[in-house]
Short mmCIF file of C-alpha atoms in Angstrom, two decimals:
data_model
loop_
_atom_site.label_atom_id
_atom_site.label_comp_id
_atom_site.label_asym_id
_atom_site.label_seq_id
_atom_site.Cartn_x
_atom_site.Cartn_y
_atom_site.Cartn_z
CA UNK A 273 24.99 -29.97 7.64
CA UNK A 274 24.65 -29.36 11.40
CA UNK A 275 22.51 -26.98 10.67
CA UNK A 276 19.76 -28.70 8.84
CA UNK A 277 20.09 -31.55 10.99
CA UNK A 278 17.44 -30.67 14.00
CA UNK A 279 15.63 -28.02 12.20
CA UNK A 280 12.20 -28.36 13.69
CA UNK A 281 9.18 -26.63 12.15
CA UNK A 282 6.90 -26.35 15.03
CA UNK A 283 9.14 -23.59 16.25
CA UNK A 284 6.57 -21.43 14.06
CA UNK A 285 4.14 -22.40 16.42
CA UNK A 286 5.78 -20.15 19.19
CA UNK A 287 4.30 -16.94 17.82
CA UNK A 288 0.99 -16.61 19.94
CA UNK A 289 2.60 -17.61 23.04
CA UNK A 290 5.68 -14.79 22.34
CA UNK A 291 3.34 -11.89 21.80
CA UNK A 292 1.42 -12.63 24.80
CA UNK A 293 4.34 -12.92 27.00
CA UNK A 294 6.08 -9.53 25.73
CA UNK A 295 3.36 -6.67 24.73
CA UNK A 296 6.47 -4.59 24.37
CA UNK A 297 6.83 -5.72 21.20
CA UNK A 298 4.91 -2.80 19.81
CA UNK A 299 5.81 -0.65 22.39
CA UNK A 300 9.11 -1.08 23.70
CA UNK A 301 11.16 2.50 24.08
CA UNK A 302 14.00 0.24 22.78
CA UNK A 303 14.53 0.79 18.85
CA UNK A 304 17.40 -1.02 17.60
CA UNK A 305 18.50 -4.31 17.74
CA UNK A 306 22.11 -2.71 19.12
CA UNK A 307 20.72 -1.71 22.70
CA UNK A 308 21.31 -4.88 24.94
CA UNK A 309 17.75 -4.74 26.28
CA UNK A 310 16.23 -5.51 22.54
CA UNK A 311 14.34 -8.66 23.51
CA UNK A 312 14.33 -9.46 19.54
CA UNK A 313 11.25 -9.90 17.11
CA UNK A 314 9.20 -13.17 17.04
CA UNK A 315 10.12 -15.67 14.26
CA UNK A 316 6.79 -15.11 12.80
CA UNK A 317 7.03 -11.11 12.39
CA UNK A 318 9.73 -11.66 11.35
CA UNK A 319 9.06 -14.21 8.26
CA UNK A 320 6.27 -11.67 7.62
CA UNK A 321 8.53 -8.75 7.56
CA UNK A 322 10.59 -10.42 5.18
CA UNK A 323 7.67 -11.35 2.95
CA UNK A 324 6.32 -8.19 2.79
CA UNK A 325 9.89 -6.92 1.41
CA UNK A 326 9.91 -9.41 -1.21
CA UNK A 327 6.43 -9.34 -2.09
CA UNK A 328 6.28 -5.56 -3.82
CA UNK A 329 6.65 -4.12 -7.45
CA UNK A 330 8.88 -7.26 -9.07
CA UNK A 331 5.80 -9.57 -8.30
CA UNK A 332 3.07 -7.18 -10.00
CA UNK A 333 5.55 -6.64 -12.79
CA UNK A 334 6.04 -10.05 -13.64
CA UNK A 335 3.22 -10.90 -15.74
CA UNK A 336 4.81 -8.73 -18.71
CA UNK A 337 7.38 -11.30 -18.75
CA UNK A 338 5.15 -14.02 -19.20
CA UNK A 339 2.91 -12.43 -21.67
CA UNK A 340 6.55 -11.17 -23.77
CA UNK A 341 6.57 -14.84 -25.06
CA UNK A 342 7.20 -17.37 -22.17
CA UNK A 343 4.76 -20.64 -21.44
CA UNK A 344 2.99 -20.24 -18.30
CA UNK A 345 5.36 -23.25 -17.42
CA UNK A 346 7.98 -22.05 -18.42
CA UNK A 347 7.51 -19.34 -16.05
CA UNK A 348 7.01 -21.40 -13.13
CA UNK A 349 10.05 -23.37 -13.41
CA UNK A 350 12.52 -20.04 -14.14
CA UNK A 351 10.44 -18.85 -10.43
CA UNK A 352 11.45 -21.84 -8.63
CA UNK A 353 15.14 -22.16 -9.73
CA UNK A 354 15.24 -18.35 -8.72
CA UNK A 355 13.19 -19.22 -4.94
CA UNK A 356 15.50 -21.98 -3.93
CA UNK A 357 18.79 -19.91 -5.36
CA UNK A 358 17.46 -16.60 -3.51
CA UNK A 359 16.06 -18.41 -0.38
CA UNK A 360 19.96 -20.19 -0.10
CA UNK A 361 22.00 -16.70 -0.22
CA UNK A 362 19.36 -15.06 1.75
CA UNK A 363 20.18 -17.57 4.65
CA UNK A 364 23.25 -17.82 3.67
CA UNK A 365 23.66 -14.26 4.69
CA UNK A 366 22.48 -14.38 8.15
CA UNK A 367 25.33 -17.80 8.88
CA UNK A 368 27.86 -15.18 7.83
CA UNK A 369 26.69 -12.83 10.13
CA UNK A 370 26.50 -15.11 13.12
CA UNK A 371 30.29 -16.27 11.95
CA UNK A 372 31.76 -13.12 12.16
CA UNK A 373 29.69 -11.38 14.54
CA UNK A 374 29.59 -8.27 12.20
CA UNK A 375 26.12 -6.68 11.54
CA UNK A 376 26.56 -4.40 7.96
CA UNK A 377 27.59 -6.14 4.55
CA UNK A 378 30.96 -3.93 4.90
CA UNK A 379 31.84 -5.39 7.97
CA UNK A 380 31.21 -9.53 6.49
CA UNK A 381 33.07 -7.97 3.72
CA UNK A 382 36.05 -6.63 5.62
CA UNK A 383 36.09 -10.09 8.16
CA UNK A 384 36.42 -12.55 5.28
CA UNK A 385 38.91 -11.11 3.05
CA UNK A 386 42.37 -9.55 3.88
CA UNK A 387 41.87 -5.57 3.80
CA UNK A 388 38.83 -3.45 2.86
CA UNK A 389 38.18 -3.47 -0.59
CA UNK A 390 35.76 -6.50 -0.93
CA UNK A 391 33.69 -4.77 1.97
CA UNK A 392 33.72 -1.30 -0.35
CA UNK A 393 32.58 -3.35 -2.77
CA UNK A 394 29.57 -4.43 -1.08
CA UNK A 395 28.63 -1.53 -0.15
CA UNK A 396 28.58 -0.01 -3.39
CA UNK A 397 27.10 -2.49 -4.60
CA UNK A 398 24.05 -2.39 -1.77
CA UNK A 399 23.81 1.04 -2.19
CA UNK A 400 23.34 0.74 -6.11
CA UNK A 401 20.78 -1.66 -5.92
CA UNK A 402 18.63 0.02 -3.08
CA UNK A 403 18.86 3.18 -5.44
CA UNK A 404 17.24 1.33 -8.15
CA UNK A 405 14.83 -0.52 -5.95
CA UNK A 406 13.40 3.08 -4.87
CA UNK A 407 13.04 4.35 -8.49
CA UNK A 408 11.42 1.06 -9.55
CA UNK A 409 9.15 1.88 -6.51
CA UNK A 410 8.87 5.72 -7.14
CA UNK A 411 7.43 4.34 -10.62
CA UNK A 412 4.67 2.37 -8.85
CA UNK A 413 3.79 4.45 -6.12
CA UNK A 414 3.44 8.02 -8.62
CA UNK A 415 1.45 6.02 -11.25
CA UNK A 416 -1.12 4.14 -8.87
CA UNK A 417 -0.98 7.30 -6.10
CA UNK A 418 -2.20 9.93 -9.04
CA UNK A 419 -4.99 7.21 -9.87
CA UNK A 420 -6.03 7.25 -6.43
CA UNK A 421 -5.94 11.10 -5.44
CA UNK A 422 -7.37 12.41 -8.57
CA UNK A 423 -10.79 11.94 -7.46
CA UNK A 424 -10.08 13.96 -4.53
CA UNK A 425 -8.26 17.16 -5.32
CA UNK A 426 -8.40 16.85 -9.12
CA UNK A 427 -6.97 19.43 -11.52
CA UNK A 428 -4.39 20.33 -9.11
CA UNK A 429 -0.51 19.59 -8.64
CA UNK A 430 -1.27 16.88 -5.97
CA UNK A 431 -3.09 14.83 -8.27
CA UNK A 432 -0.41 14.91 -11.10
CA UNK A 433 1.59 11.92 -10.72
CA UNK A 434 4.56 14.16 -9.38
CA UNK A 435 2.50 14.74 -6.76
CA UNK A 436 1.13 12.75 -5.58
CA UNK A 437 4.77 10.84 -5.41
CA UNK A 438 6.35 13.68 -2.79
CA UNK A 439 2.83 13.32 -1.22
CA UNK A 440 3.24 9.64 -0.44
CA UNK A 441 6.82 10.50 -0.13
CA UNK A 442 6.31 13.16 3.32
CA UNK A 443 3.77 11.58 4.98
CA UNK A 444 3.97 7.85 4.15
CA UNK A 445 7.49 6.71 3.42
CA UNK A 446 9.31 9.11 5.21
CA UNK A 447 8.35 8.05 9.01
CA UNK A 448 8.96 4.38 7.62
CA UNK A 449 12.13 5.40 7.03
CA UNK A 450 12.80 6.86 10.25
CA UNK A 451 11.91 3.22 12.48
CA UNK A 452 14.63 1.41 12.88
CA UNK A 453 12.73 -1.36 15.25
CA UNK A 454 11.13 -3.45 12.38
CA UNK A 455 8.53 -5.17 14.02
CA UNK A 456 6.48 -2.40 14.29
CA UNK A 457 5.83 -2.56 10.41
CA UNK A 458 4.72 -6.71 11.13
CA UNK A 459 0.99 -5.79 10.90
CA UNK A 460 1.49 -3.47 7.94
CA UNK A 461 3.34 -6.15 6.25
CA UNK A 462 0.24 -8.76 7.01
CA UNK A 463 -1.86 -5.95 5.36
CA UNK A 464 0.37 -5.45 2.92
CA UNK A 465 0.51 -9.12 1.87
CA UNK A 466 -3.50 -9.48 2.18
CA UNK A 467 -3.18 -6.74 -0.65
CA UNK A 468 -1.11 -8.42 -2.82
CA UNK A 469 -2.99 -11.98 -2.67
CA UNK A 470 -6.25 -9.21 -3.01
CA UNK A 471 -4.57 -8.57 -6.49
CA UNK A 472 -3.25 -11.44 -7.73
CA UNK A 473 -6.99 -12.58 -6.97
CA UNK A 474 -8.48 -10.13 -9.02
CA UNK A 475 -6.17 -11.01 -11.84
CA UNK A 476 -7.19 -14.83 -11.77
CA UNK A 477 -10.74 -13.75 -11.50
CA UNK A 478 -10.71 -11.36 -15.05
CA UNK A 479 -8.73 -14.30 -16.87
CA UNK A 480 -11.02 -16.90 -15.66
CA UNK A 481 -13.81 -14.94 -16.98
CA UNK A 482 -12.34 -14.22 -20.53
CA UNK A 483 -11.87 -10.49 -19.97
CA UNK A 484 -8.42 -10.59 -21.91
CA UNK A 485 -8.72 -13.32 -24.19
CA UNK A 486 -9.22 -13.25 -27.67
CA UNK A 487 -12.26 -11.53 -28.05
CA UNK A 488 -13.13 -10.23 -24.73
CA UNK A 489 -14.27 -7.17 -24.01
CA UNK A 490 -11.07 -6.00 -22.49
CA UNK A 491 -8.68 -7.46 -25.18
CA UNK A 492 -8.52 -4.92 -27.19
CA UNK A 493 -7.45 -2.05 -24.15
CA UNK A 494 -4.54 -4.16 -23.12
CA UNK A 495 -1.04 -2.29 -24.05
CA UNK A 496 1.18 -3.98 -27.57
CA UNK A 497 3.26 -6.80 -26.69
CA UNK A 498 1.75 -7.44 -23.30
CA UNK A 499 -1.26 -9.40 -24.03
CA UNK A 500 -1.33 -12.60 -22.62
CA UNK A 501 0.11 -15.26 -25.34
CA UNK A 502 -2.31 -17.84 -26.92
CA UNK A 503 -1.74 -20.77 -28.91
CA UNK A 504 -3.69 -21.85 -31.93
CA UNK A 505 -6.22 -23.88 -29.99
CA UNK A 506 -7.46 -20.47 -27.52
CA UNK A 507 -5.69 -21.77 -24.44
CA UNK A 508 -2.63 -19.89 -23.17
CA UNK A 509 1.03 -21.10 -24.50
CA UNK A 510 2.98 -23.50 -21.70
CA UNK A 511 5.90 -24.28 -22.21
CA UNK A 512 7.20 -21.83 -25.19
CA UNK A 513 10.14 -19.71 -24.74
CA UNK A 514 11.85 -16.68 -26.50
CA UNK A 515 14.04 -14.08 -26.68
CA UNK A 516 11.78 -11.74 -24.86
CA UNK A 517 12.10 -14.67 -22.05
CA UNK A 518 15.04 -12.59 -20.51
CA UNK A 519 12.64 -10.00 -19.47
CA UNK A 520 11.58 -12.69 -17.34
CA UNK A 521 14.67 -13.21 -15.89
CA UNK A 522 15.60 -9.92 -15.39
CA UNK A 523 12.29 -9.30 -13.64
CA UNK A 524 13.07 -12.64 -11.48
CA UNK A 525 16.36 -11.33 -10.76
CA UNK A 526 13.96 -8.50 -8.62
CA UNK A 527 11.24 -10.71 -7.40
CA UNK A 528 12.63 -12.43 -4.71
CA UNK A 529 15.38 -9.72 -3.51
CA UNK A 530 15.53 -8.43 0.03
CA UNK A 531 19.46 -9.44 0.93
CA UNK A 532 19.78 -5.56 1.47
CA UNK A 533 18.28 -5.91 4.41
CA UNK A 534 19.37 -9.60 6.09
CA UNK A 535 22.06 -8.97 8.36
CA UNK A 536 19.01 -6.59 10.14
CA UNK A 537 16.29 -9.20 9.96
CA UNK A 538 19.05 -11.64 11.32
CA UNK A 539 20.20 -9.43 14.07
CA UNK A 540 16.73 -8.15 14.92
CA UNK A 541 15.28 -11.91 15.12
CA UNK A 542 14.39 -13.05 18.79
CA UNK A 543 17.21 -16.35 19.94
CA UNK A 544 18.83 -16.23 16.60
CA UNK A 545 20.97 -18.72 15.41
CA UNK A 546 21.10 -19.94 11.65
CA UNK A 547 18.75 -22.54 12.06
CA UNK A 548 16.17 -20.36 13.37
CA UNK A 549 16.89 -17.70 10.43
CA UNK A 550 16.62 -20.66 8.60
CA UNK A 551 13.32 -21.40 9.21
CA UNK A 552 12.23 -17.68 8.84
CA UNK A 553 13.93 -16.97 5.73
CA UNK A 554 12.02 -20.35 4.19
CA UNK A 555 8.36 -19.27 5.52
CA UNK A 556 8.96 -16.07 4.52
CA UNK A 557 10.06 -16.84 0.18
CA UNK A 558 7.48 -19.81 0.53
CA UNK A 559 5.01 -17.27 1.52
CA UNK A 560 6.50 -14.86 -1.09
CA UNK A 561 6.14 -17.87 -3.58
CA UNK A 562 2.62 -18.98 -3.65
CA UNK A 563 0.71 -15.13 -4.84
CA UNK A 564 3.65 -15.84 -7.32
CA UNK A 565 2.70 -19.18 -8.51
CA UNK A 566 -0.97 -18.86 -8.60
CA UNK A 567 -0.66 -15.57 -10.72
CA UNK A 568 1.26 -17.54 -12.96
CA UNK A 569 -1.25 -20.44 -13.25
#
């Protein structure tokens, strides 16, 4: 309870004052949190960092678990039992990490049980998930990348959704890859998020204007099964639920996942201690919340 005790919100308001007092930020020769010059990333990049991890392919995808049968408040209660649940372990993460000092799920693993095995586990369990992160990704990124370079070099291989995914894949995702200082992506993650809200906008815009209701003139394009569900009076359903609900969840279970990557946002954050990952970790799945809400109302 210590912890929550003195947390102090204003902290956030540090973040103008820390990037004009260290331009290295951006371009410090130092590139991992391990060398003992790393003067650590704001508590703002970092929060935005985080965001921009959460914020990706679960959030687009989880309209087709609202229009599968579930009441848009329905939806938003099942999205904030899974925010305060995620935000918890998330955070939760980063005390364990201060506690034992280690800076890898194996390690955590290996310091609080007797012998290796839980560590292995966590591993293999890290990797397993990160694998099927990047093919729910490679999904996105081929299918909106051939969209977007078939005007350019069409009737070729780079505009076929294959690709266009090892396009994306050289010369986009592959120098991400290669940073290992994370506040260099903090900008792209602003953009990134800007992108997302740009969406989400878009999407409140077309059902405000009757697009895909009953009717409209884009009704009929929408895929089976996906439409968005109306009740007998022509407004959407609220609070129904059904089988098809569990898509949903599974999506959910997606939505608000970065813990892959918390002991380095914990390690990498400027004067951490818990309650200052604290405070990042909620700003950053608040922030990952509200596209998530209003594209749900």
């Amino acid at each position: 309870m210590e912890n929550f005790r003195f947390l102090d919100f204003s902290e956030l308001s540090e973040t103008v004052s820390e990037v004009s007092e260290d331009d290295s930020i951006f371009d410090s020769d130092v590139e991992t949190s391990d060398d003992e010059k790393f003067a650590g990333i704001p508590l703002w990049q970092t929060a935005f960092n985080i965001a921009k991890t959460i914020i990706g392919e679960g959030l687009l995808s989880l309209p087709a678990g609202l229009a599968a049968g579930t009441g848009i408040y329905s939806g938003v209660i099942i999205a904030l039992v899974f925010y305060v649940v995620m935000t918890y372990t998330f955070w939760t993460l980063g005390r364990l990490c201060e506690t034992t000092g280690e800076k890898t799920h194996r390690g955590m693993g290996d310091k609080v049980t007797e012998g290796v095995f839980f560590g292995n586990v966590m591993a293999v369990t890290n990797l397993a998930q990160t694998l099927s992160c990047c093919v729910a990704y490679a999904l996105v990124i081929g299918r909106n990348a051939e969209d977007v370079l078939a005007p350019f070099v069409s009737n070729s291989w780079l505009s076929s959704r294959r690709g266009s995914w090892v396009t994306i894949l050289i010369f986009v995702l592959l120098p991400l890859c290669l940073l290992r200082d994370l506040s260099k992506l903090a900008w792209a993650s602003l953009l990134g998020l800007l992108c997302e809200v740009g969406v989400v906008c878009f999407m409140i815009w077309r059902f405000m204007d009757g697009s895909y209701s009953p009717g409209g003139r884009f009704y009929e394009s929408q895929t089976a099964g996906l439409q968005v569900a109306w009740d007998e009076t022509g407004d959407p359903e609220t609070w129904s639920l059904s089988p098809a609900t569990l898509t949903l969840v599974c999506s959910m279970s997606s939505a608000f996942l970065a813990h892959y990557n918390a002991p380095k946002f914990y390690h990498q954050l400027r004067d951490r201690d818990s309650r200052r990952f604290l405070l990042a970790t909620t700003a950053s799945f608040t922030l990952a919340l509200v596209p998530l809400r209003v594209e749900y109302v």
